[in-house]
Amino acid sequence: MGITIKQIAELCGVSIGTVDRALNDRPGISEKTKRRILEVAREHQYRPDLTARSLARGRTMTIGVVLFDLYNRSFAQLANAIERRSRERGYIVHLTLTGKDPEMEKNCLRQLVQRKADGIILCSVNEGARFEEELRGLLTPIVTVCNRISDRWPYVGIDDRGAMKEAVGQLLRKGYRRFVYVCPPLADRGRVNIHTQEQRWIGFREALEDGADAVSGGQGKFETAVIAQRDYLDALRRLDLAAGTGKTAIVCSCDAYALEVMHDCRSRGLRVPEDVGIMGFDNIDMLKYVSPRLSTVHYDMEEFGTRAADSLIAWIERGEAPSVPSLAYRWIEGESV
Amino acid sequence: MGITIKQIAELCGVSIGTVDRALNDRPGISEKTKRRILEVAREHQYRPDLTARSLARGRTMTIGVVLFDLYNRSFAQLANAIERRSRERGYIVHLTLTGKDPEMEKNCLRQLVQRKADGIILCSVNEGARFEEELRGLLTPIVTVCNRISDRWPYVGIDDRGAMKEAVGQLLRKGYRRFVYVCPPLADRGRVNIHTQEQRWIGFREALEDGADAVSGGQGKFETAVIAQRDYLDALRRLDLAAGTGKTAIVCSCDAYALEVMHDCRSRGLRVPEDVGIMGFDNIDMLKYVSPRLSTVHYDMEEFGTRAADSLIAWIERGEAPSVPSLAYRWIEGESV
DNA sequence: GTGAAAGCGCTAACAG
DNA sequence: CTGTTAGCGCTTTCAC
């Protein structure tokens, strides 16, 4: 199935070395024989066997991608962009999904290394010194995305902390003084990589600290509650949002939560933003179908993808880990706060 | 980087043949030497080089996937399911995206074949005898999904014609007698694969034909308009939905269009379903954030993925193209008709 | 039981 | 300019 250089060599009455020179237009071959060889190759629809080439060259022109899943719209866009850019640059993508299972993630990585992927783009759930040791042992360029691991591996993403800080600053400016922060469980720290969520959480606190100084000269803090658990809606319902003075802003660390929260609040008869303010983070594109429009933080997932691919390829081809600057983000003024 | 069987052989003072027997527990080796070899292999963290194995075995344990993109939620789910199932069964996925570009699609296919993917799951935009000839020339098992090509290649999907027919039957039963059918351009037929859209369109017409017989004994047809163009919203606006008697049902061949249409109608002050009925197709999961709930046809994209993977693997491993029965679908009663 | 050797298809270094 | 040869790391067949 498919003709090989050896067969071409026989057909042309030359050696495989010569065929190789012709096919990969390497120097040291006469125009005449080259033309003849190319002609024969074309006639027989010669297509080099890339697995053989990989073995010989020691490079597979393959990029391994490790993500949680593609349910999340953002991950889908990310994968899309990575594939696009990679193939533009001559690489093909091995997609592997972990389902956020630490062991599965290790399997994926191992698998990719065994298949000799030239580099890997990783959104990790694993974390910790031991995991880093394992990563180092893979001896493969790795670029992290969405979840930073450590300075040793380039990270593509925004400054989540700064972004959240700015966003909450907007709420303060609008006059909000009571806050509920809703996010996924942060307790797994150390076992599971929640770098991004953690940064946002820090950004939230910093914004309030700075705000407290500015607003009341360091006097009275703001009223805040934190909900960081799976059944966040239940927890939220137990809170009396109307108690006290002033309107509450529910700061959600991601749009997915914000949408659920908004839905739930409204089903309880709370008007948004009249009775309660809600903000999200991520600007997932589902938002365009939702009213009132959610106020949120936007960043470009596609850019994450192309940047991650570019950085990884730079590393692969230049041999040294590149440093990647934080990408841009911006506050989206909706109608929900 | 990484130890090889040759090195293990030297370390153990045996031949590589023996090492191979130990590592792949093949018969013809004493328990004792086997144990010793495995011990050494474990110590040195031996991981077989899968590119080398591929070359030697003539199988890569790789499945190529060719889709349009991952923007569409359904494709993302599809890709997700394919990856999951494939890796469960020992295969890894090569993801390639065509962006609906026929030439790009051919590139992807060629690339996958050169990389010796054991089989390919394809959602094709190309179509026609010549393309089929090319596909045949690839000499690789191919399972089609979402867009059928011909009987030569197994197709995973639902009976779109039947499903649309049933759905429109629901509308007739609800009393609708005026219809606007909205779908992507159908004019590209022959050049571009629009099998699915075509089937739905046929289903729509059949439903009305059957309905005409049933309702008025073959007398008077229903009032219908068809919009099959990129700027379908503009076209729709030009229609006077209120004219004539009875309420109009806008039958959209996909939810994406239905959502846009619904949004547009409401921005024009039309109430759904009081003034106009709208139905979609696909039951994309964005719908859960939309009210009124869209009436639509549901099918399980994940099932497409696992079935496609299973069928392809069956073909790869058993050597003969499997036949795949149509998958299940069901009408979702929403509030939009 | 074990070893030797011939591939898989391509690359790359070295002779001529 | 062209041919030869030795790999890449693993599999597989055939001797011993």
XYZ file of C-alpha atoms (C1' of nucleotides) in Angstrom:
706
model
C 0.000 0.000 0.000
C 1.707 3.116 -1.206
C 5.035 3.146 -2.944
C 8.319 3.441 -1.002
C 11.578 5.165 -1.812
C 13.134 1.783 -2.333
C 10.659 0.938 -5.056
C 11.122 4.317 -6.642
C 14.855 3.712 -6.613
C 14.405 0.437 -8.438
C 12.011 1.952 -10.951
C 14.468 4.710 -11.720
C 17.524 2.549 -11.562
C 19.164 4.682 -8.910
C 19.946 4.280 -5.239
C 17.620 5.201 -2.406
C 20.087 7.862 -1.383
C 19.539 9.624 -4.657
C 15.810 9.293 -4.380
C 15.989 10.829 -0.950
C 17.959 13.758 -2.325
C 15.413 14.349 -5.012
C 12.382 14.061 -2.796
C 13.667 16.321 -0.057
C 15.455 18.541 -2.482
C 18.771 18.217 -0.884
C 21.850 19.405 -2.789
C 24.108 17.112 -4.776
C 21.924 15.767 -7.522
C 21.635 16.563 -11.207
C 18.555 18.327 -12.415
C 17.942 15.551 -14.859
C 17.769 12.564 -12.531
C 15.952 14.650 -9.995
C 13.266 15.471 -12.501
C 12.954 11.833 -13.482
C 12.619 10.713 -9.893
C 10.051 13.350 -9.038
C 8.111 12.362 -12.111
C 7.992 8.722 -11.106
C 7.123 9.667 -7.554
C 4.237 11.780 -8.730
C 2.967 9.140 -11.105
C 2.845 6.600 -8.333
C 1.482 9.069 -5.855
C 4.367 8.653 -3.533
C 3.647 9.812 0.006
C 6.414 9.493 2.549
C 5.628 7.276 5.491
C 5.709 9.733 8.334
C 6.077 7.121 11.039
C 9.265 5.928 9.424
C 10.476 9.463 9.016
C 9.746 10.165 12.655
C 11.793 7.230 13.758
C 14.705 8.195 11.566
C 14.618 11.903 12.257
C 13.824 11.607 15.917
C 11.009 14.141 15.539
C 7.365 13.391 15.022
C 6.055 16.866 14.179
C 3.340 16.127 16.694
C 2.047 18.263 19.521
C 0.297 16.642 22.425
C -2.618 18.475 23.988
C -3.904 17.650 27.442
C -7.149 19.267 28.534
C -9.937 18.451 30.971
C -12.638 18.018 28.349
C -14.372 19.928 25.593
C -17.688 20.483 27.330
C -16.539 23.826 28.439
C -16.922 26.174 25.537
C -13.638 27.824 26.321
C -11.687 24.609 26.149
C -13.242 23.832 22.818
C -12.108 27.177 21.478
C -8.710 26.603 22.975
C -8.354 23.204 21.348
C -9.606 24.657 18.118
C -7.021 27.396 18.085
C -4.220 25.053 19.056
C -5.084 22.681 16.259
C -5.285 25.463 13.736
C -2.024 27.050 14.592
C -0.176 23.793 15.008
C -1.158 22.502 11.618
C -0.407 25.845 10.050
C 3.086 25.337 11.328
C 3.421 21.777 10.159
C 2.512 19.942 13.332
C -0.395 17.669 13.964
C -2.228 17.459 17.239
C -2.704 14.515 19.541
C -5.732 15.386 21.631
C -6.088 13.794 25.051
C -8.723 14.523 27.670
C -8.359 13.920 31.367
C -11.812 14.591 32.740
C -9.977 16.341 35.595
C -8.783 12.982 36.830
C -5.211 13.305 38.104
C -4.331 9.732 37.258
C -5.821 10.029 33.810
C -3.747 13.120 33.283
C -0.604 11.224 34.094
C -1.634 8.511 31.681
C -2.179 11.045 28.948
C 1.202 12.581 29.496
C 2.928 9.233 29.546
C 1.134 8.173 26.418
C 2.149 11.335 24.603
C 5.749 10.958 25.604
C 5.846 7.340 24.489
C 4.474 8.420 21.177
C 7.280 10.901 21.033
C 5.234 14.057 20.809
C 7.705 16.867 20.221
C 6.002 18.969 22.856
C 2.921 19.183 25.033
C 0.355 21.827 25.852
C -1.022 21.089 29.258
C -3.868 22.285 31.389
C -3.085 20.341 34.498
C -5.172 19.243 37.398
C -2.159 17.717 39.107
C 0.120 19.862 41.171
C 2.889 19.653 43.718
C 6.588 18.922 43.911
C 6.242 15.281 43.122
C 4.228 15.968 40.013
C 6.742 18.553 38.912
C 9.411 15.941 39.315
C 7.456 13.636 37.053
C 7.004 16.345 34.479
C 10.687 17.041 34.480
C 11.307 13.371 33.965
C 9.348 13.437 30.740
C 12.161 15.401 29.108
C 9.664 17.034 26.796
C 8.898 20.712 26.249
C 5.669 21.550 28.026
C 3.701 24.770 27.937
C 0.992 25.200 30.531
C -2.249 26.980 29.914
C -5.224 27.922 32.115
C -3.535 26.492 35.187
C 0.014 27.526 35.969
C 2.298 24.949 37.524
C 5.516 26.771 38.258
C 8.021 29.102 36.701
C 9.801 26.175 35.194
C 7.113 25.819 32.534
C 5.923 28.702 30.400
C 2.371 29.684 31.227
C -0.108 31.177 28.808
C -2.922 33.117 30.389
C -4.053 36.422 31.763
C -3.274 38.003 35.086
C -6.344 36.576 36.799
C -5.591 38.266 40.040
C -5.300 41.693 38.490
C -8.355 41.143 36.357
C -10.547 40.178 39.279
C -9.206 43.051 41.281
C -10.118 45.482 38.593
C -13.538 43.966 38.159
C -14.392 44.181 41.816
C -13.060 47.727 41.715
C -15.816 48.446 39.237
C -18.380 47.157 41.693
C -17.019 49.341 44.456
C -17.195 52.316 42.189
C -20.814 51.495 41.505
C -21.456 51.679 45.200
C -21.652 48.044 46.209
C -20.543 47.483 49.787
C -21.779 43.956 50.447
C -20.358 40.975 48.596
C -20.823 37.277 48.193
C -17.975 35.506 46.458
C -18.956 32.292 44.714
C -16.352 29.904 43.340
C -15.468 26.212 43.097
C -13.986 24.518 46.170
C -10.591 25.970 46.985
C -9.842 23.384 49.608
C -8.098 21.016 47.227
C -5.070 23.248 47.072
C -1.836 21.302 47.037
C -3.432 18.183 45.712
C -5.168 19.666 42.747
C -4.152 22.565 40.584
C -6.547 25.435 41.129
C -4.085 28.140 40.364
C -6.469 30.242 38.324
C -9.291 30.109 40.849
C -6.884 30.962 43.578
C -5.573 33.993 41.755
C -9.067 35.294 41.236
C -9.856 34.773 44.852
C -6.768 36.721 45.884
C -7.708 39.453 43.457
C -11.123 39.701 45.063
C -9.695 40.083 48.532
C -7.124 42.589 47.437
C -9.751 44.698 45.764
C -11.746 44.836 48.980
C -8.716 45.618 51.082
C -7.689 48.437 48.806
C -11.278 49.539 48.614
C -11.656 49.619 52.370
C -8.684 51.949 52.624
C -9.941 54.210 49.908
C -13.575 54.340 50.871
C -13.559 54.670 54.598
C -9.949 55.456 55.249
C -9.276 51.985 56.552
C -12.336 52.073 58.785
C -15.122 49.549 58.541
C -14.631 46.604 56.278
C -17.162 45.445 53.769
C -19.635 42.719 54.558
C -18.558 39.635 52.698
C -19.489 35.998 52.496
C -17.684 33.273 50.629
C -19.249 30.265 49.039
C -16.741 27.777 47.739
C -18.487 24.470 47.389
C -20.158 22.213 44.896
C -23.707 22.951 46.004
C -23.188 26.662 45.896
C -26.798 27.370 44.967
C -28.060 25.737 48.118
C -25.575 27.688 50.168
C -26.550 30.867 48.433
C -30.213 30.301 49.136
C -29.483 30.036 52.810
C -28.012 33.506 52.761
C -30.346 36.397 53.342
C -29.346 38.706 50.553
C -31.812 41.379 51.548
C -30.665 41.699 55.171
C -28.592 44.646 56.211
C -28.254 47.815 54.261
C -27.318 48.287 50.669
C -27.466 45.981 47.742
C -25.397 42.805 47.529
C -23.103 41.965 44.644
C -22.633 38.281 43.975
C -19.174 37.936 42.521
C -18.871 34.671 40.660
C -15.439 33.440 39.701
C -16.752 32.120 36.414
C -19.670 32.781 34.094
C -20.965 29.255 34.354
C -21.669 29.814 38.026
C -22.949 33.307 37.388
C -25.546 32.047 34.956
C -26.767 29.428 37.355
C -26.874 31.956 40.134
C -28.738 34.458 38.029
C -31.232 31.841 37.008
C -31.729 30.763 40.563
C -32.086 34.284 41.927
C -34.697 35.174 39.408
C -36.645 32.018 40.051
C -36.781 33.215 43.651
C -38.237 36.496 42.536
C -35.103 38.570 42.906
C -34.607 41.118 40.167
C -31.179 41.533 38.627
C -29.680 44.093 39.052
C -32.407 45.891 40.987
C -32.399 43.568 43.996
C -29.051 41.942 43.629
C -26.012 42.428 41.403
C -24.232 39.548 39.745
C -20.944 39.459 37.931
C -19.162 36.672 36.165
C -15.752 35.974 34.684
C -14.695 34.495 31.329
C -17.210 36.067 28.962
C -18.283 32.707 27.617
C -20.141 33.242 24.385
C -23.331 31.746 25.661
C -23.800 35.104 27.346
C -25.106 36.673 24.200
C -28.294 34.711 24.578
C -28.867 35.823 28.119
C -30.574 38.879 29.434
C -29.920 40.941 31.373
C -26.446 40.942 29.911
C -23.968 39.683 32.419
C -21.131 41.943 33.463
C -17.947 39.961 33.239
C -14.263 39.859 32.389
C -13.295 39.076 28.858
C -10.161 37.468 27.481
C -9.499 35.708 24.243
C -9.288 31.944 24.501
C -8.280 31.620 20.893
C -5.322 33.780 21.610
C -4.387 31.433 24.448
C -4.384 28.641 21.926
C -2.286 30.296 19.262
C 0.121 31.675 21.809
C 0.511 28.334 23.502
C 1.173 26.658 20.176
C 3.618 29.341 19.098
C 5.489 29.237 22.365
C 5.706 25.493 22.365
C 6.924 25.368 18.796
C 9.482 28.037 19.561
C 10.744 25.887 22.386
C 10.813 22.781 20.243
C 12.608 24.431 17.397
C 14.899 26.810 19.201
C 15.622 24.491 22.053
C 14.966 26.842 24.922
C 11.873 27.571 26.953
C 10.377 30.906 25.911
C 8.896 33.333 28.366
C 5.325 34.301 27.663
C 3.909 37.637 28.819
C 0.432 37.791 30.299
C -2.288 38.265 27.738
C -4.874 41.005 27.613
C -8.240 41.089 29.336
C -10.958 43.674 29.754
C -14.007 44.421 31.809
C -17.314 43.950 30.035
C -19.996 46.296 31.242
C -23.259 44.376 31.184
C -26.552 45.082 32.885
C -26.290 42.700 35.804
C -24.582 44.962 38.305
C 16.464 9.807 26.852
C 14.690 6.696 27.929
C 16.195 3.240 27.953
C 15.821 0.891 24.977
C 15.386 -2.847 24.737
C 18.900 -3.068 23.427
C 20.290 -1.449 26.543
C 18.170 -3.656 28.736
C 19.505 -6.643 26.866
C 23.056 -5.572 27.554
C 22.339 -4.868 31.197
C 20.832 -8.314 31.623
C 23.327 -10.082 29.440
C 20.651 -11.490 27.172
C 19.556 -10.832 23.606
C 16.979 -8.295 22.574
C 14.751 -11.130 21.448
C 14.560 -12.372 24.998
C 13.886 -8.913 26.313
C 11.059 -8.605 23.855
C 9.581 -11.871 25.034
C 9.690 -10.722 28.633
C 8.288 -7.271 27.987
C 5.385 -8.427 25.839
C 4.920 -11.598 27.773
C 5.307 -13.843 24.857
C 5.864 -17.571 25.481
C 9.236 -19.225 25.389
C 11.080 -17.689 28.265
C 11.945 -18.895 31.750
C 10.235 -17.314 34.686
C 13.582 -16.460 36.148
C 15.092 -14.428 33.321
C 11.747 -12.857 32.659
C 11.542 -11.630 36.193
C 15.069 -10.269 36.019
C 14.375 -8.410 32.808
C 11.146 -6.919 34.057
C 12.922 -5.838 37.186
C 15.606 -4.009 35.234
C 13.023 -2.497 32.944
C 11.061 -1.165 35.869
C 14.115 0.183 37.572
C 15.082 2.131 34.509
C 11.543 3.180 33.810
C 11.503 1.533 30.440
C 8.766 2.848 28.132
C 8.544 1.350 24.685
C 9.016 3.821 21.865
C 5.653 3.719 20.197
C 6.827 5.243 16.946
C 9.277 2.405 16.538
C 6.631 -0.112 17.427
C 4.278 1.426 14.915
C 6.810 1.065 12.160
C 7.561 -2.511 13.058
C 3.995 -3.612 13.649
C 2.471 -1.647 10.822
C -0.161 -0.256 13.176
C -0.086 3.042 14.998
C -3.029 2.633 17.350
C -4.076 6.054 16.192
C -7.458 7.282 15.058
C -7.703 10.324 12.852
C -10.598 12.687 13.385
C -11.663 15.196 10.772
C -14.257 17.769 11.792
C -15.199 21.277 10.709
C -14.257 22.978 13.945
C -15.084 22.915 17.629
C -17.070 26.138 17.793
C -20.215 24.242 17.397
C -21.050 22.777 20.746
C -22.149 19.539 19.171
C -18.846 18.990 17.452
C -17.047 19.592 20.680
C -19.148 16.934 22.365
C -18.557 14.644 19.445
C -14.812 15.100 19.586
C -14.930 14.644 23.317
C -16.759 11.349 23.074
C -14.530 10.068 20.301
C -11.417 10.847 22.285
C -12.793 9.204 25.384
C -13.829 6.011 23.739
C -10.786 5.748 21.556
C -8.388 6.018 24.421
C -10.460 3.616 26.471
C -9.824 1.164 23.720
C -6.135 1.826 23.441
C -6.107 4.304 20.589
C -5.020 7.892 20.619
C -6.679 10.599 18.591
C -5.223 12.823 15.926
C -7.537 15.820 15.760
C -7.711 17.793 12.526
C -10.068 20.640 11.707
C -11.078 21.715 8.244
C -13.021 24.913 8.813
C -15.403 23.563 6.150
C -12.743 24.140 3.536
C -12.808 21.299 1.002
C -9.125 21.579 0.203
C -8.193 21.702 3.842
C -10.236 18.577 4.359
C -8.254 16.771 1.714
C -5.059 17.937 3.345
C -6.186 16.621 6.679
C -7.051 13.262 5.224
C -3.764 13.014 3.387
C -1.855 13.980 6.456
C -3.609 11.358 8.550
C -2.934 8.666 6.004
C 0.713 9.559 5.780
C 0.929 9.336 9.501
C -0.564 5.912 9.161
C -3.654 6.471 11.246
C -5.341 3.085 11.547
C -8.692 4.604 10.728
C -10.486 7.905 10.318
C -13.703 9.422 11.583
C -14.841 11.974 9.065
C -17.432 14.693 8.907
C -16.930 15.695 5.323
C -17.670 18.843 3.463
C -16.444 17.309 0.218
C -18.745 15.179 -1.846
C -19.065 13.645 -5.268
C -17.733 10.735 -7.282
C -14.268 12.135 -7.608
C -13.943 12.667 -3.897
C -15.185 9.167 -3.245
C -12.503 7.927 -5.577
C -9.927 9.782 -3.540
C -11.278 8.367 -0.318
C -11.096 4.895 -1.731
C -7.508 5.550 -2.715
C -6.589 6.226 0.884
C -6.980 2.536 1.652
C -7.920 3.377 5.204
C -11.058 2.499 7.145
C -13.274 5.563 7.332
C -16.470 6.044 9.280
C -18.570 9.080 8.421
C -20.534 11.061 10.899
C -22.981 13.975 10.660
C -22.712 14.017 6.871
C -23.197 10.797 4.986
C -21.128 10.235 1.860
C -22.358 6.972 0.419
C -23.162 3.430 1.390
C -19.560 2.502 0.940
C -18.675 4.148 4.239
C -20.504 3.433 7.464
C -22.506 6.421 8.634
C -23.268 7.270 12.223
C -26.265 9.492 12.739
C -29.997 9.694 13.140
C -32.677 9.480 10.506
C -32.840 13.234 9.969
C -35.592 12.986 7.431
C -37.824 10.951 9.686
C -37.058 13.133 12.649
C -37.959 16.344 10.863
C -41.067 14.739 9.499
C -42.193 13.766 12.944
C -41.413 17.183 14.328
C -43.398 19.007 11.689
C -46.158 16.493 12.303
C -46.283 17.840 15.839
C -46.789 21.333 14.497
C -49.628 20.203 12.265
C -51.242 18.524 15.199
C -50.999 21.782 17.112
C -52.955 23.446 14.349
C -50.253 25.283 12.454
C -51.095 25.658 8.771
C -48.580 28.270 7.651
C -44.860 27.564 7.616
C -41.552 29.220 6.984
C -38.637 26.838 6.627
C -35.278 28.345 7.512
C -32.033 26.536 6.757
C -28.512 27.062 5.411
C -28.052 27.385 1.645
C -28.937 24.130 -0.072
C -27.660 25.278 -3.431
C -24.165 23.876 -2.946
C -25.394 20.348 -3.411
C -22.993 18.242 -5.456
C -20.023 20.372 -4.608
C -20.409 20.383 -0.913
C -21.764 17.737 1.365
C -25.029 18.930 2.872
C -26.538 15.535 3.310
C -27.994 16.187 6.710
C -29.587 19.496 5.815
C -31.024 17.937 2.723
C -32.580 15.095 4.622
C -34.229 17.488 7.016
C -35.554 19.524 4.154
C -37.043 16.433 2.550
C -38.561 15.458 5.860
C -40.202 18.855 6.110
C -41.784 18.571 2.671
C -42.932 15.032 3.257
C -44.597 16.014 6.493
C -46.551 18.716 4.726
C -47.514 16.442 1.866
C -48.753 13.778 4.208
C -50.400 16.414 6.314
C -52.200 17.909 3.364
C -53.706 14.532 2.575
C -54.762 13.944 6.121
C -56.064 17.357 6.987
C -57.981 18.404 3.952
C -58.237 15.184 2.070
C -55.653 16.287 -0.397
C -57.322 19.649 -0.909
C -55.617 22.939 -0.318
C -51.936 22.882 0.451
C -50.364 24.751 3.299
C -48.890 28.155 2.873
C -45.115 27.778 2.963
C -42.057 29.885 2.380
C -38.472 28.742 2.293
C -35.466 30.734 3.371
C -32.188 29.051 2.570
C -29.547 31.695 2.598
C -26.826 33.217 4.720
C -28.735 36.370 5.567
C -31.813 34.524 6.610
C -32.783 37.089 9.215
C -33.028 39.819 6.592
C -35.086 37.573 4.399
C -37.305 36.677 7.284
C -37.909 40.309 8.150
C -39.151 40.950 4.660
C -41.855 38.342 5.146
C -45.112 39.507 6.622
C -45.668 36.869 9.229
C -48.955 38.324 10.333
C -50.587 38.353 6.904
C -53.192 35.755 6.040
C -55.039 33.691 8.562
C -53.664 31.548 11.323
C -50.381 31.600 13.077
C -47.075 30.921 11.318
C -44.566 28.333 12.449
C -40.957 29.070 11.650
C -39.287 25.728 11.228
C -35.540 26.095 11.628
C -33.319 23.258 10.527
C -31.000 23.867 13.455
C -31.191 25.429 16.894
C -28.504 27.948 16.129
C -30.764 29.527 13.545
C -33.803 29.141 15.736
C -32.192 31.089 18.536
C -31.226 33.901 16.220
C -34.682 33.920 14.738
C -36.335 33.938 18.118
C -34.143 36.774 19.266
C -34.885 38.731 16.142
C -38.628 38.175 16.259
C -38.845 39.309 19.835
C -36.793 42.386 19.124
C -39.454 43.198 16.574
C -42.144 42.889 19.200
C -43.423 39.493 18.158
C -44.306 37.256 21.026
C -43.286 33.614 20.940
C -45.357 31.506 20.730
C -48.387 33.810 20.883
C -47.691 35.609 17.610
C -45.393 33.190 15.920
C -44.177 29.672 16.599
C -40.540 28.664 16.307
C -38.969 25.247 16.364
C -35.373 24.171 16.167
C -33.404 21.004 15.701
C -30.413 19.573 17.594
C -31.274 20.436 21.176
C -27.972 22.189 21.729
C -27.411 22.601 25.406
C -27.356 26.340 25.268
C -31.127 26.024 25.143
C -31.370 25.568 28.838
C -30.508 29.211 29.311
C -33.171 30.402 26.948
C -36.796 31.178 27.555
C -39.309 30.452 26.281
C -37.923 26.969 25.992
C -37.391 26.054 22.405
C -39.222 23.066 20.965
C -36.696 20.963 19.127
C -35.457 17.518 18.190
C -33.018 15.853 20.481
C -30.349 13.293 19.755
C -27.233 12.345 21.617
C -24.022 13.632 20.104
C -21.940 11.750 22.608
C -23.521 8.586 21.385
C -22.497 9.527 17.859
C -18.955 9.766 19.081
C -18.791 6.499 20.938
C -20.592 4.679 18.169
C -18.332 6.112 15.528
C -15.261 5.116 17.510
C -16.613 1.648 18.194
C -17.544 1.073 14.589
C -14.220 2.278 13.316
C -12.307 0.140 15.759
C -14.418 -2.849 14.824
C -13.499 -2.255 11.215
C -9.828 -1.827 12.028
C -9.656 -4.906 14.156
C -12.026 -7.234 12.396
C -11.091 -6.112 8.942
C -14.539 -5.502 7.559
C -16.734 -2.434 7.407
C -19.503 -2.698 10.009
C -23.019 -1.532 9.345
C -24.337 1.001 11.793
C -28.042 1.352 12.520
C -29.582 4.798 12.831
C -29.454 6.194 16.317
C -32.354 7.378 18.435
C -33.902 10.831 18.490
C -36.901 12.376 20.174
C -39.110 15.419 20.013
C -38.633 17.919 22.806
C -41.754 19.751 23.720
C -40.799 23.293 24.617
C -42.857 26.451 24.846
C -41.994 28.029 21.532
C -44.726 26.474 19.381
C 14.674 -21.287 26.296
C 17.573 -18.225 23.883
C 20.099 -15.853 20.214
C 20.877 -14.021 15.597
C 19.261 -11.626 11.865
C 16.245 -9.576 8.725
C 13.075 -6.289 8.302
C 9.534 -1.725 8.876
C 10.672 3.010 5.515
C 13.351 6.735 5.905
C 17.609 9.587 7.104
C 22.335 10.857 7.120
C 27.174 10.227 7.072
C 30.765 8.657 4.269
C 32.946 6.829 0.062
C 33.819 7.098 -4.388
C 26.910 13.798 -8.621
C 25.736 8.979 -6.959
C 25.893 4.686 -4.234
C 26.609 2.284 0.068
C 25.897 1.594 4.682
C 24.639 1.997 9.240
C 21.286 3.300 12.011
C 16.180 4.826 14.494
C 13.841 1.020 18.289
C 10.969 -2.613 18.017
C 8.972 -7.061 15.975
C 9.228 -11.501 14.170
C 11.044 -15.531 12.044
C 14.160 -19.078 12.080
C 17.994 -21.560 14.028
C 20.211 -23.754 17.736
